[in-house]
Structure formats: C-alpha cells, structure tokens
Short mmCIF file of C-alpha atoms in Angstrom, two decimals:
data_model
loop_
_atom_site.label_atom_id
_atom_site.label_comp_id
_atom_site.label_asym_id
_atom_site.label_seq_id
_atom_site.Cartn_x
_atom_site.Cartn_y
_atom_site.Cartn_z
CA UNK A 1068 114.41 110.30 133.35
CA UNK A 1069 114.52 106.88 131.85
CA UNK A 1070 117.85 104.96 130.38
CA UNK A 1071 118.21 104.85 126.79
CA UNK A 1072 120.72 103.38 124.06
CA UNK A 1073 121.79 106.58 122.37
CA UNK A 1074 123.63 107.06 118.91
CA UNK A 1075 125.74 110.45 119.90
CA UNK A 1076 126.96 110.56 115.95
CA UNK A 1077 126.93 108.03 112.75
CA UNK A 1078 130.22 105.21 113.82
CA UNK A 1079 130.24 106.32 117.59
CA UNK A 1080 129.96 103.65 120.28
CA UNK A 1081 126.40 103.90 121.73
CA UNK A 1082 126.04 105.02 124.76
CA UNK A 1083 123.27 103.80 127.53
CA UNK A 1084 122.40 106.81 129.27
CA UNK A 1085 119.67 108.74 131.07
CA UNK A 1086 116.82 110.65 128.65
CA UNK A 1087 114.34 113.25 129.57
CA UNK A 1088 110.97 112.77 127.64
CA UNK A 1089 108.18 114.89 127.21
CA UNK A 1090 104.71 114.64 128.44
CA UNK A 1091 102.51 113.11 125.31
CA UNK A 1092 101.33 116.28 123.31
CA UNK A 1093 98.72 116.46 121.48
CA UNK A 1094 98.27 113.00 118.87
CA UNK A 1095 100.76 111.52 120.99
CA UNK A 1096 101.23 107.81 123.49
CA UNK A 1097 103.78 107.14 126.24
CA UNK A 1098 104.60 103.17 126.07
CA UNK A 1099 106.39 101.60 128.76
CA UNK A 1100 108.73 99.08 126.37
CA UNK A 1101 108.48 95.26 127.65
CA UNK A 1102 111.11 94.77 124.91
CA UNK A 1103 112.72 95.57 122.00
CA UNK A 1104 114.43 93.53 119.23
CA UNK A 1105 117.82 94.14 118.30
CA UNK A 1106 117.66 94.46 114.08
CA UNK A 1107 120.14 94.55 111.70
CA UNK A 1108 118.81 97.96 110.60
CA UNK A 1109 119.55 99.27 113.66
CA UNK A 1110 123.11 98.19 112.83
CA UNK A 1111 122.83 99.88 109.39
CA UNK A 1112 121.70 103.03 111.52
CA UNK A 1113 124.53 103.09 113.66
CA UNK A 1114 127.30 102.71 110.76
CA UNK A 1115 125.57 105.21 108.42
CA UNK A 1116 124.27 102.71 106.13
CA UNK A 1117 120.61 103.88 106.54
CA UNK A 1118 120.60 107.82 107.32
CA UNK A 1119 118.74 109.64 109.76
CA UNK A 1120 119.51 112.45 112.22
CA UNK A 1121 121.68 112.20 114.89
CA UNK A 1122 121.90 111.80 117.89
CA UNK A 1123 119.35 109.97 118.45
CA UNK A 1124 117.84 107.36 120.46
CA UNK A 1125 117.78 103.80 118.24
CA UNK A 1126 115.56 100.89 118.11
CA UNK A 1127 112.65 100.54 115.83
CA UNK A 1128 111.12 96.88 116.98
CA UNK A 1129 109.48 97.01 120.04
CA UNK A 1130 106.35 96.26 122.15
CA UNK A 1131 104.80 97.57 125.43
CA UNK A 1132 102.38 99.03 127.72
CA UNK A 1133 100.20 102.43 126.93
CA UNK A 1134 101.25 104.85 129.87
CA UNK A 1135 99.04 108.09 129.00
CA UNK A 1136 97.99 109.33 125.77
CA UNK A 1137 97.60 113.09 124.75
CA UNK A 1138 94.89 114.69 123.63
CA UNK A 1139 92.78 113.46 120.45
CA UNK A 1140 93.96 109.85 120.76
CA UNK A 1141 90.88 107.24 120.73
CA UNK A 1142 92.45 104.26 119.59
CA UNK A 1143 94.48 103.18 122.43
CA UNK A 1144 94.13 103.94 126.11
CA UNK A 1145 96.47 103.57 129.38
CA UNK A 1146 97.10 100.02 130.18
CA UNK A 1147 96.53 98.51 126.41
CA UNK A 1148 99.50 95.97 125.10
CA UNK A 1149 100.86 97.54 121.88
CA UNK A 1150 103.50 96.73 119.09
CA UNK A 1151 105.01 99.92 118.19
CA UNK A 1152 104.64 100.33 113.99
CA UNK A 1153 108.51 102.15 113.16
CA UNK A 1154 106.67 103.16 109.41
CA UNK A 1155 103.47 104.35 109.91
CA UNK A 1156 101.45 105.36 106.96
CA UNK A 1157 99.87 108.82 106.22
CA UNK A 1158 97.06 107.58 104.01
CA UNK A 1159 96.70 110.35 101.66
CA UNK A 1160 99.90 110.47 99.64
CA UNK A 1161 100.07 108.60 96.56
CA UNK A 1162 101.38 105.11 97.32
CA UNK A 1163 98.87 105.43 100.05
CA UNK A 1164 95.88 105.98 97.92
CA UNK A 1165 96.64 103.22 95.80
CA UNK A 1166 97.07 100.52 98.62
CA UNK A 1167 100.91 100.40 98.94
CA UNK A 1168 101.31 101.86 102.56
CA UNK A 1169 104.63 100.24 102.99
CA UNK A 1170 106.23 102.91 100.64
CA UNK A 1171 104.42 105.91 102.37
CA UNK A 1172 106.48 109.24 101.22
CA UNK A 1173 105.88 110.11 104.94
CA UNK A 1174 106.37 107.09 106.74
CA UNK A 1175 109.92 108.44 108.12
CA UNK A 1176 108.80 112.10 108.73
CA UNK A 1177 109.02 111.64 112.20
CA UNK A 1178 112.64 110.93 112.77
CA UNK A 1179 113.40 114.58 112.18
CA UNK A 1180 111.42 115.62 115.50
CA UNK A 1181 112.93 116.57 118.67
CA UNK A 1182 111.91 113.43 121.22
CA UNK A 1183 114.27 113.66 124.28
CA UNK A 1184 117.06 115.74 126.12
CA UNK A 1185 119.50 114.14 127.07
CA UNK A 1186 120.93 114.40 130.84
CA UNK A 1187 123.87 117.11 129.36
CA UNK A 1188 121.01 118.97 127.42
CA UNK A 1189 121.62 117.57 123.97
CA UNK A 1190 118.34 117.00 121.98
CA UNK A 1191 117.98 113.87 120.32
CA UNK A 1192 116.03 112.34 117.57
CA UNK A 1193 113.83 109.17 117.75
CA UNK A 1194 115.74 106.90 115.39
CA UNK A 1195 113.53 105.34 112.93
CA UNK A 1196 110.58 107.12 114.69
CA UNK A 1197 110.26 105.35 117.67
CA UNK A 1198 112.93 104.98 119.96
CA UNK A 1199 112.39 101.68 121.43
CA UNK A 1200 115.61 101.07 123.11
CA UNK A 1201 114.60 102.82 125.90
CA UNK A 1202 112.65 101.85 128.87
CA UNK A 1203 109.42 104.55 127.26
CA UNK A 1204 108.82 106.19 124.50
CA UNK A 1205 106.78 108.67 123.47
CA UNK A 1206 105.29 108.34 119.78
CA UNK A 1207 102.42 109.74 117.47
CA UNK A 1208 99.63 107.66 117.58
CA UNK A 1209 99.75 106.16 114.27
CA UNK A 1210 102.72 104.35 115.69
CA UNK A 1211 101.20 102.25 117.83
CA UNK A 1212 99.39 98.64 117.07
CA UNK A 1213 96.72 97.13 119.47
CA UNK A 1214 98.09 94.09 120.55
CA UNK A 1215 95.69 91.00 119.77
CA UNK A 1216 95.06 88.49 122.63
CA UNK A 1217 96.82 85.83 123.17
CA UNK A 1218 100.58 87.14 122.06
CA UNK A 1219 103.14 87.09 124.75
CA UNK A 1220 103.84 91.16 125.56
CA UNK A 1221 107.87 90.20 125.16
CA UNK A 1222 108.26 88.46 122.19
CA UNK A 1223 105.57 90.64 120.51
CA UNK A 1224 108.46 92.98 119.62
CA UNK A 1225 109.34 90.88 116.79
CA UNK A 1226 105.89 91.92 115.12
CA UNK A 1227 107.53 95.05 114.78
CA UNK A 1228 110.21 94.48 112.24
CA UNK A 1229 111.18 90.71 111.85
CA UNK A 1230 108.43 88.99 111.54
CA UNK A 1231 106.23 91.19 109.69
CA UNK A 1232 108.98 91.60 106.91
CA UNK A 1233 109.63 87.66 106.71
CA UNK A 1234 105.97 87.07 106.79
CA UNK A 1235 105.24 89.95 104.14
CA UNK A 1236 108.16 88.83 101.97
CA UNK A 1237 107.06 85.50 101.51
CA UNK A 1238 103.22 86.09 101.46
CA UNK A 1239 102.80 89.87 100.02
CA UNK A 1240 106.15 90.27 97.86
CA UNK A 1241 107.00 86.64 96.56
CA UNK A 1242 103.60 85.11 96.90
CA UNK A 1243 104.83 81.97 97.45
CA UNK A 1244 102.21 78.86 96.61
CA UNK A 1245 101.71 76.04 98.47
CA UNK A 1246 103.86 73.20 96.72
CA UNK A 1247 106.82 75.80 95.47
CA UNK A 1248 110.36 75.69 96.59
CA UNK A 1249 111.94 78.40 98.26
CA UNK A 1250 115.16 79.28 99.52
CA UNK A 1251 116.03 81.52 102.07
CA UNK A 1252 119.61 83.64 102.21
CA UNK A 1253 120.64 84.57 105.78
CA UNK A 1254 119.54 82.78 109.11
CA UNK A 1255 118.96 86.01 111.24
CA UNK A 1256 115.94 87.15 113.01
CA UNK A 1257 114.02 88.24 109.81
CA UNK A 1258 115.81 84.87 107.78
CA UNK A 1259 114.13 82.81 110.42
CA UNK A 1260 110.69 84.15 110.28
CA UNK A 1261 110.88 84.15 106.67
CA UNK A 1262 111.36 80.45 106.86
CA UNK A 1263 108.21 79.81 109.56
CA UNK A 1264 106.32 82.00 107.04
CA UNK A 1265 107.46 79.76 104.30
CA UNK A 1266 106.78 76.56 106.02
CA UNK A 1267 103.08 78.42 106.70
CA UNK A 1268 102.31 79.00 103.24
CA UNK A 1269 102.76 75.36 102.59
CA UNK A 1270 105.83 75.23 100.89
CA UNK A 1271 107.21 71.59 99.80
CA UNK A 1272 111.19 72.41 100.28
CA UNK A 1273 112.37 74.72 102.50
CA UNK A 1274 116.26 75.92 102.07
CA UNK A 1275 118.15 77.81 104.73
CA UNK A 1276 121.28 79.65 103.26
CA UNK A 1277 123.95 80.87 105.45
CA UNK A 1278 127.41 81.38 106.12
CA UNK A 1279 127.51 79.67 109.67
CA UNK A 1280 127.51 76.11 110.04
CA UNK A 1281 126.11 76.86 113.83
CA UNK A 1282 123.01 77.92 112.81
CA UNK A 1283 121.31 74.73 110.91
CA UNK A 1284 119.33 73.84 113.94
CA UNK A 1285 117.86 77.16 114.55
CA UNK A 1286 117.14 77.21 110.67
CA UNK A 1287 115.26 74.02 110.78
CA UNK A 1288 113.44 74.27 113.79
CA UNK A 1289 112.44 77.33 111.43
CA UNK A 1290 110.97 74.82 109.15
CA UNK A 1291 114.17 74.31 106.78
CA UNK A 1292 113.86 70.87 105.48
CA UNK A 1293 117.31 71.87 103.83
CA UNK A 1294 120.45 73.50 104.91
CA UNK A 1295 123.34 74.78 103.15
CA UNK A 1296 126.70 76.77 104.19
CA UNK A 1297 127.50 79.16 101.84
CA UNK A 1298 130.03 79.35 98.97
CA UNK A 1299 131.24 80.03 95.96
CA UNK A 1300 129.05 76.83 94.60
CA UNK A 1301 125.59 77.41 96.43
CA UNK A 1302 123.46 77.92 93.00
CA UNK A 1303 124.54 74.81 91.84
CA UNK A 1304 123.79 72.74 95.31
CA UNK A 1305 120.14 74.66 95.08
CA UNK A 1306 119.69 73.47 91.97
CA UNK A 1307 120.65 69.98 92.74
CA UNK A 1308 118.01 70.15 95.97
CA UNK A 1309 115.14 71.77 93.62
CA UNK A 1310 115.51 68.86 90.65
CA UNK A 1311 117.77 70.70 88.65
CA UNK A 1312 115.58 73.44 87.97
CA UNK A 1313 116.53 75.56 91.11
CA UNK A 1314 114.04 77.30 93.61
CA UNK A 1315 110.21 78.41 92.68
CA UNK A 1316 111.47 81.50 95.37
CA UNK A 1317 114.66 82.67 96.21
CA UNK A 1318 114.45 85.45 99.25
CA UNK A 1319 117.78 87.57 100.15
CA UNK A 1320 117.79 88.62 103.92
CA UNK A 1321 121.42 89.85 103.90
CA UNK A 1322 121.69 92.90 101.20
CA UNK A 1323 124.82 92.00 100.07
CA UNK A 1324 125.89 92.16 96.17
CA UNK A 1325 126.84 88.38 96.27
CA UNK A 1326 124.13 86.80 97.74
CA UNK A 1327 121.70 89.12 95.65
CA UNK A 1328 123.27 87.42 93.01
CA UNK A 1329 123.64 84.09 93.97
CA UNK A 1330 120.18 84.63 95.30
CA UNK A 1331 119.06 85.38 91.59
CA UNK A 1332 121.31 82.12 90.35
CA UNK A 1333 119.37 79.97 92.78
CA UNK A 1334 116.37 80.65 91.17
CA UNK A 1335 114.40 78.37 88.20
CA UNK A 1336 113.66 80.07 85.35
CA UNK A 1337 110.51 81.90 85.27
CA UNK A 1338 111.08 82.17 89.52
CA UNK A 1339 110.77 84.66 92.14
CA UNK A 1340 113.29 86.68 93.45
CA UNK A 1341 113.02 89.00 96.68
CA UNK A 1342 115.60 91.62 97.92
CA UNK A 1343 114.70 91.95 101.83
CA UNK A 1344 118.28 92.55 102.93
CA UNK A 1345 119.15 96.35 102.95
CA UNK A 1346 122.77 97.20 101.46
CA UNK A 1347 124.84 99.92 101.15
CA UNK A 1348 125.60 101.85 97.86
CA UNK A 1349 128.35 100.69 97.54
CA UNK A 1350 127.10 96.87 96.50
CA UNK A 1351 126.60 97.28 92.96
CA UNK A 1352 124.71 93.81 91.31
CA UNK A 1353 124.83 93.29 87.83
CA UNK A 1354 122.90 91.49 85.23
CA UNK A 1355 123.68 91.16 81.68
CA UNK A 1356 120.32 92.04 78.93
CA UNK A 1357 120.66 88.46 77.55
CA UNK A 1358 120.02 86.17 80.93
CA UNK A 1359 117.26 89.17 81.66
CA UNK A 1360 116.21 87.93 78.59
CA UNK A 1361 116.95 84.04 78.82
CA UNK A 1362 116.01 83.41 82.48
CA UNK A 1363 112.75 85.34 83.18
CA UNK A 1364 112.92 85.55 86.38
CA UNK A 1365 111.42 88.85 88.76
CA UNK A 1366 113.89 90.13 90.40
CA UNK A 1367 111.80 92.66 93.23
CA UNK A 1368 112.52 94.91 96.47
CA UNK A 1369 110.62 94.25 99.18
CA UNK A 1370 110.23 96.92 102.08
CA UNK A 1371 108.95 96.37 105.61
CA UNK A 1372 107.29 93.23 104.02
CA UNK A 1373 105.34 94.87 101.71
CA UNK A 1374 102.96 94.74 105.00
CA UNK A 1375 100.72 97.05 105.98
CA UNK A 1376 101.06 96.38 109.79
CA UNK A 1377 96.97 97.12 110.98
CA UNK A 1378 95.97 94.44 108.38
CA UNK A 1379 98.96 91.68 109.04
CA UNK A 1380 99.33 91.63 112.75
CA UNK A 1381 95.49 90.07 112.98
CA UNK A 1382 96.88 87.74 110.87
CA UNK A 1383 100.14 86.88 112.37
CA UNK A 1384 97.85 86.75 116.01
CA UNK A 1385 96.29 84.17 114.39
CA UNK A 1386 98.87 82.28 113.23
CA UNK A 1387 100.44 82.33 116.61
CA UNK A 1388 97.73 81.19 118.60
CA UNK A 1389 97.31 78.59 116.18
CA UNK A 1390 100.99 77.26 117.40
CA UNK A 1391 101.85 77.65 113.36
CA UNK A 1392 104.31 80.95 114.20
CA UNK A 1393 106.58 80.54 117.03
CA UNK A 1394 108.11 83.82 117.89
CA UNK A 1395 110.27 82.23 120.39
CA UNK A 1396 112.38 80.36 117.63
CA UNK A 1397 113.86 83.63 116.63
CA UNK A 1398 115.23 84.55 120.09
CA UNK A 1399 118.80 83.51 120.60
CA UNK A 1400 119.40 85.94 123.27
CA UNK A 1401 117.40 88.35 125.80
CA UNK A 1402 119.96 91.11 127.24
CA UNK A 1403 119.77 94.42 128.91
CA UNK A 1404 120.23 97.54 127.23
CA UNK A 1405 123.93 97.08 127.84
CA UNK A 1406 123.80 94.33 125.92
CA UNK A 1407 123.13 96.19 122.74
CA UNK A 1408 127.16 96.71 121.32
CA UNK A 1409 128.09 92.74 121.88
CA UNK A 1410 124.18 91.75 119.86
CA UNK A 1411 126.05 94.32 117.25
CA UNK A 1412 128.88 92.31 117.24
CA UNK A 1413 127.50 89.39 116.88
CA UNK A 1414 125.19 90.82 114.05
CA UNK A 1415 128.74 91.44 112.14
CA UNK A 1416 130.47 87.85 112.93
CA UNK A 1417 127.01 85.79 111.36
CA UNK A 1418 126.10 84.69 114.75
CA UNK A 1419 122.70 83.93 116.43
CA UNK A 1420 118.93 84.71 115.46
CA UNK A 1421 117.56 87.77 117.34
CA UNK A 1422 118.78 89.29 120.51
CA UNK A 1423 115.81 90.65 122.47
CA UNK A 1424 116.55 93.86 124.74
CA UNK A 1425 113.73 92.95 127.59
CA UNK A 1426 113.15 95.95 130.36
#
C-alpha cells in the first residue's frame, strides 16, 4: 500500500488515502515519486473542466526513482532518475508521422486503464496517465524520461508539465526571436517558466501580466523587465511599454475568454499570439472578420508546449546546468500530499508560483 491523493468523483474533495498497486506487467516501470508539481490542470481535472475517468488517482508532473520494470523494458532500469512524460506519443498515428507528437490521438489512452485498488476495493484510474500524487506509480514505459545529469531529482518534476509547456510555447509555438517583445498573461508555475524561457531566447522586453500585485518579484526574478496588474486598460499600457506598437508575442497562461482577448489586443500588428491556458467551454472569444482582416496577427493553440518531451528535456538539462533555467524560481511552496486542497485554493485566489508535493 502506498498513500495517494484520490479524485473519488468530478467536484468531490480529494481524499489522501492508501492505494494498492500492481506489480509492473509487461511494458511497464514502478517509480518511487521524489515529487510532484501541483498544476492547474490538475485543478481543471478535479472540477470537470478537463474529463477523464473517475476515480482516479491525480497528478500528471512528477519525477522519481525506477523501482522495477516489467518485462520488455530496455530503456530504463532500477535505480535510474526519471521525469514521468503525462502524454506520451504512439509514433504511428498521423500527427505522429508527420512530427507533431504533442497532438498524438493516443497520447491519453492510458487514463482509461485500471492502475490501483483502493483500500475499500474501488478501482481507480491513473489521472492523466500517470498518477504522480502518490508516493509510486506504476506506468507504461513510454511514460518515463531519463533524467539528464546534473538536474536536482525534486525540482525535476517541473520538466513534466510547467516548464516544458513555457519553454515549448515560447520556443516551438511562438518562436520568439531574439530582440522581440513579449508579454506574458498569468504569473503561475507555467507563466513563470514561460518568462525564463523568454528571457532565454533573448528577448529585449519582457512583460509579466497578472492579476496580483504580490507576485511582481517572483515575475521578475523570472526575467520580467516589466510588470503590470491587470485591468480593464492592460492593451493600452502594453502598447505604451512596446512603443506604441504593442508586443512582437503575446502568450496566455490563464485560458480565460478575457485575457485571450486582451492577450490578442496586446499584440502589434502582424504579432504572435499563443493560447497555453486551458478553458472551459463555456469561455467563448470572439473576433470580428474585419480586425482578422486589419490586424494580421496568428492567433494559435499551443498543447503541452508543442514539445516533444525526449527531444526538449536534453535541451532544458542544458539550459539548467548552464544556470540560464532556474527551476527553483517557480517553487513558492513544497507541501505534503495533504497539502494538495489549500495549493488548489490558492490556484483559485491568483496566489503563488508552483506548489511542489515532495515525498
């Protein structure tokens, strides 16, 4: 038995309980979690947002030790540091074949599996397909990352999620040149690395957009040479920052309708725009054809970074031995797992950077 934050049903309370997991099968690792980030997807999970089946154990950003492997499984071996990869790629449907593993048709397949009892007998799901708010997991293979040398094991859980989205937003999605301006909606964990990643890629003016005053410091330690607390007004105060034009890059971490659009406003014509945040249905944007027209701007999704995860994290490694990446800059809190309901809480009130469940 190991303790586990468990979803018993879409807008229950989680509850921290003991799990039963299987011995890895065939294609399958045991990892021993050193920690786990608390994302806002995990939120999204919990409120119904973002569907999959329930119960199930949550937590999809995560890092940790291989325990035993099952049979068939080469590429990682007892005792290796991993970063656990919540969208793993199948290489052989279409968006595979053509080099866009971030949309893989079966990237979620595995959240439909059985992965644990739990102590009354109920079988649960694994989330987003790995179940990393629990103290092990057991996953497919493809799901876990060799962890380069030289990465803390803790704070590697943010390669999971956060930081390969910000990264991949900024260098895959908006391409971002050195010399542009961008602008950056929301100051949580993936806002922040978004920013770093930014500040990497050599942009000249870095804004930070977000609701809370508190969080200017953590946004330019980020590498925000810019801060500003949002209103009805913040277009116009980008544009003022950017020369009057407004921002080469605008990126939306929230996935709300009005900072989509405000994101969109913020932009120069001919700019970027890139939708990281994940909303609801219910947050309907609109655009009228003449500013399509007028403006020019691209206005693109962006999922899980537009990454693919076994070709980035070399990359981020890199970047983080080179002191460029800080992972540590995005960590405004390390809890327990029965910490996970007040890091939710927070999530909702706008407070704080990532809150890092460490075992």
């Amino acid at each position: 038995m190991v303790r586990a934050a468990v979803l018993p049903a879409v807008g229950a309370p989680l509850e921290i309980t003991g799990i039963e997991l299987p011995e890895p099968g065939p294609g399958q690792v045991r990892v021993r979690l050193a920690a786990a980030g608390v994302c806002h997807s995990d939120l999204s999970l919990s409120n119904g947002t973002m569907q999959v089946p329930v119960p199930a154990v949550l937590g999809h950003e995560g890092a940790g030790t291989v325990v035993s492997v099952g049979d068939g499984v080469t590429q990682v071996a007892p005792g290796d540091r991993v970063v656990l990869n919540w969208a793993p790629s199948c290489g052989t449907c279409h968006h595979c074949t053509i080099g866009e593993v971030w949309l893989c048709s079966s990237a979620l397949k595995g959240a439909g599996r059985i992965h644990a009892v739990a102590e009354d007998g109920t079988e649960l799901h694994p989330g987003l397909n790995v179940a990393a708010f629990a103290e092990e997991t057991v996953v497919a293979a493809n799901c876990v990352l060799p962890l380069p040398d030289g990465v803390p094991l803790t704070d590697a859980a943010l390669l999971g999620c956060a930081v390969l989205t910000g990264f991949g937003a900024v260098h895959h999605s908006a391409r971002v040149r050195e010399g542009e301006s961008v602008v950056v909606f929301g100051a949580g964990g993936v806002g922040l690395a978004t920013l770093q990643s930014a500040r990497i890629a050599g942009a000249s003016t870095v804004i930070a957009v977000d609701v809370s005053p508190e969080k200017e410091e953590l946004a330019r330690r980020a590498g925000a040479t810019e801060y500003v607390v949002a209103s009805a007004i913040t277009p116009k105060e980008i544009r003022k920052l950017t020369g009057g034009q407004g921002a080469d890059v605008a990126v939306e971490c929230v996935g709300r309708a009005e900072t989509i659009r405000a994101a969109w406003e913020s932009t120069r014509r001919g700019g970027r725009t890139t939708v990281v945040g994940i909303g609801g249905k219910d947050q309907q944007v609109t655009f009228n054809a003449l500013e399509l027209f007028h403006w020019g701007r691209t206005l693109s999704g962006c999922v899980y970074g537009n990454s693919d995860p076994a070709r980035d994290l070399p990359v981020l490694a890199e970047h983080i031995r080179a002191g460029r990446l800080d992972l540590s800059a995005l960590i405004t809190g390390r809890i327990g797992l029965d910490g996970i309901p007040a890091a939710f809480e927070a999530m909702l009130a706008g407070k704080g950077g990532r809150a890092l469940v460490v075992f």
